[in-house]
mmCIF file of N, CA and C in Angstrom:
data_model
loop_
_atom_site.group_PDB
_atom_site.id
_atom_site.type_symbol
_atom_site.label_atom_id
_atom_site.label_comp_id
_atom_site.label_asym_id
_atom_site.label_seq_id
_atom_site.Cartn_x
_atom_site.Cartn_y
_atom_site.Cartn_z
ATOM 1 N N MET A 1 0.853 61.081 57.584
ATOM 2 C CA MET A 1 1.979 61.806 58.226
ATOM 3 C C MET A 1 2.070 61.416 59.693
ATOM 4 N N ILE A 2 3.313 61.396 60.181
ATOM 5 C CA ILE A 2 3.521 61.022 61.568
ATOM 6 C C ILE A 2 3.555 62.311 62.426
ATOM 7 N N PHE A 3 2.602 62.422 63.346
ATOM 8 C CA PHE A 3 2.548 63.625 64.183
ATOM 9 C C PHE A 3 3.826 63.910 64.934
ATOM 10 N N LYS A 4 4.402 62.799 65.439
ATOM 11 C CA LYS A 4 5.638 62.921 66.202
ATOM 12 C C LYS A 4 6.739 63.583 65.394
ATOM 13 N N ASP A 5 6.864 63.203 64.151
ATOM 14 C CA ASP A 5 7.874 63.798 63.248
ATOM 15 C C ASP A 5 7.613 65.271 63.074
ATOM 16 N N VAL A 6 6.337 65.631 62.876
ATOM 17 C CA VAL A 6 5.995 67.044 62.695
ATOM 18 C C VAL A 6 6.298 67.831 63.918
ATOM 19 N N ILE A 7 5.971 67.276 65.089
ATOM 20 C CA ILE A 7 6.254 68.008 66.361
ATOM 21 C C ILE A 7 7.778 68.164 66.523
ATOM 22 N N LEU A 8 8.525 67.125 66.234
ATOM 23 C CA LEU A 8 10.007 67.209 66.366
ATOM 24 C C LEU A 8 10.515 68.327 65.452
ATOM 25 N N MET A 9 9.991 68.383 64.257
ATOM 26 C CA MET A 9 10.490 69.403 63.317
ATOM 27 C C MET A 9 10.133 70.800 63.851
ATOM 28 N N LEU A 10 8.918 70.985 64.368
ATOM 29 C CA LEU A 10 8.535 72.280 64.916
ATOM 30 C C LEU A 10 9.418 72.608 66.098
ATOM 31 N N LEU A 11 9.657 71.660 66.993
ATOM 32 C CA LEU A 11 10.449 71.933 68.175
ATOM 33 C C LEU A 11 11.870 72.273 67.778
ATOM 34 N N SER A 12 12.433 71.561 66.781
ATOM 35 C CA SER A 12 13.806 71.810 66.344
ATOM 36 C C SER A 12 13.881 73.262 65.796
ATOM 37 N N SER A 13 12.887 73.628 64.981
ATOM 38 C CA SER A 13 12.908 74.992 64.407
ATOM 39 C C SER A 13 12.795 76.040 65.522
ATOM 40 N N LEU A 14 11.924 75.757 66.469
ATOM 41 C CA LEU A 14 11.725 76.739 67.549
ATOM 42 C C LEU A 14 13.002 76.852 68.391
ATOM 43 N N ILE A 15 13.655 75.709 68.657
ATOM 44 C CA ILE A 15 14.889 75.768 69.447
ATOM 45 C C ILE A 15 15.958 76.554 68.692
ATOM 46 N N LEU A 16 16.066 76.359 67.367
ATOM 47 C CA LEU A 16 17.073 77.075 66.587
ATOM 48 C C LEU A 16 16.780 78.548 66.643
ATOM 49 N N VAL A 17 15.544 78.954 66.512
ATOM 50 C CA VAL A 17 15.194 80.386 66.574
ATOM 51 C C VAL A 17 15.577 80.970 67.947
ATOM 52 N N VAL A 18 15.224 80.212 68.977
ATOM 53 C CA VAL A 18 15.529 80.720 70.379
ATOM 54 C C VAL A 18 17.016 80.862 70.533
ATOM 55 N N CYS A 19 17.770 79.837 70.091
ATOM 56 C CA CYS A 19 19.240 79.903 70.215
ATOM 57 C C CYS A 19 19.800 81.149 69.476
ATOM 58 N N VAL A 20 19.271 81.399 68.294
ATOM 59 C CA VAL A 20 19.758 82.549 67.515
ATOM 60 C C VAL A 20 19.400 83.833 68.250
ATOM 61 N N LEU A 21 18.162 83.937 68.768
ATOM 62 C CA LEU A 21 17.762 85.170 69.485
ATOM 63 C C LEU A 21 18.638 85.348 70.732
ATOM 64 N N VAL A 22 18.875 84.310 71.466
ATOM 65 C CA VAL A 22 19.694 84.389 72.687
ATOM 66 C C VAL A 22 21.141 84.732 72.297
ATOM 67 N N GLY A 23 21.604 84.120 71.195
ATOM 68 C CA GLY A 23 22.980 84.434 70.749
ATOM 69 C C GLY A 23 23.157 85.871 70.414
ATOM 70 N N VAL A 24 22.082 86.483 69.841
ATOM 71 C CA VAL A 24 22.149 87.881 69.452
ATOM 72 C C VAL A 24 21.915 88.742 70.718
#
């Protein structure tokens, strides 16, 4: 597995969650 891909996925998920929380 490519660590960079995993980190990107985690960051993307985290950003989405933060955006949703801020939006609410």
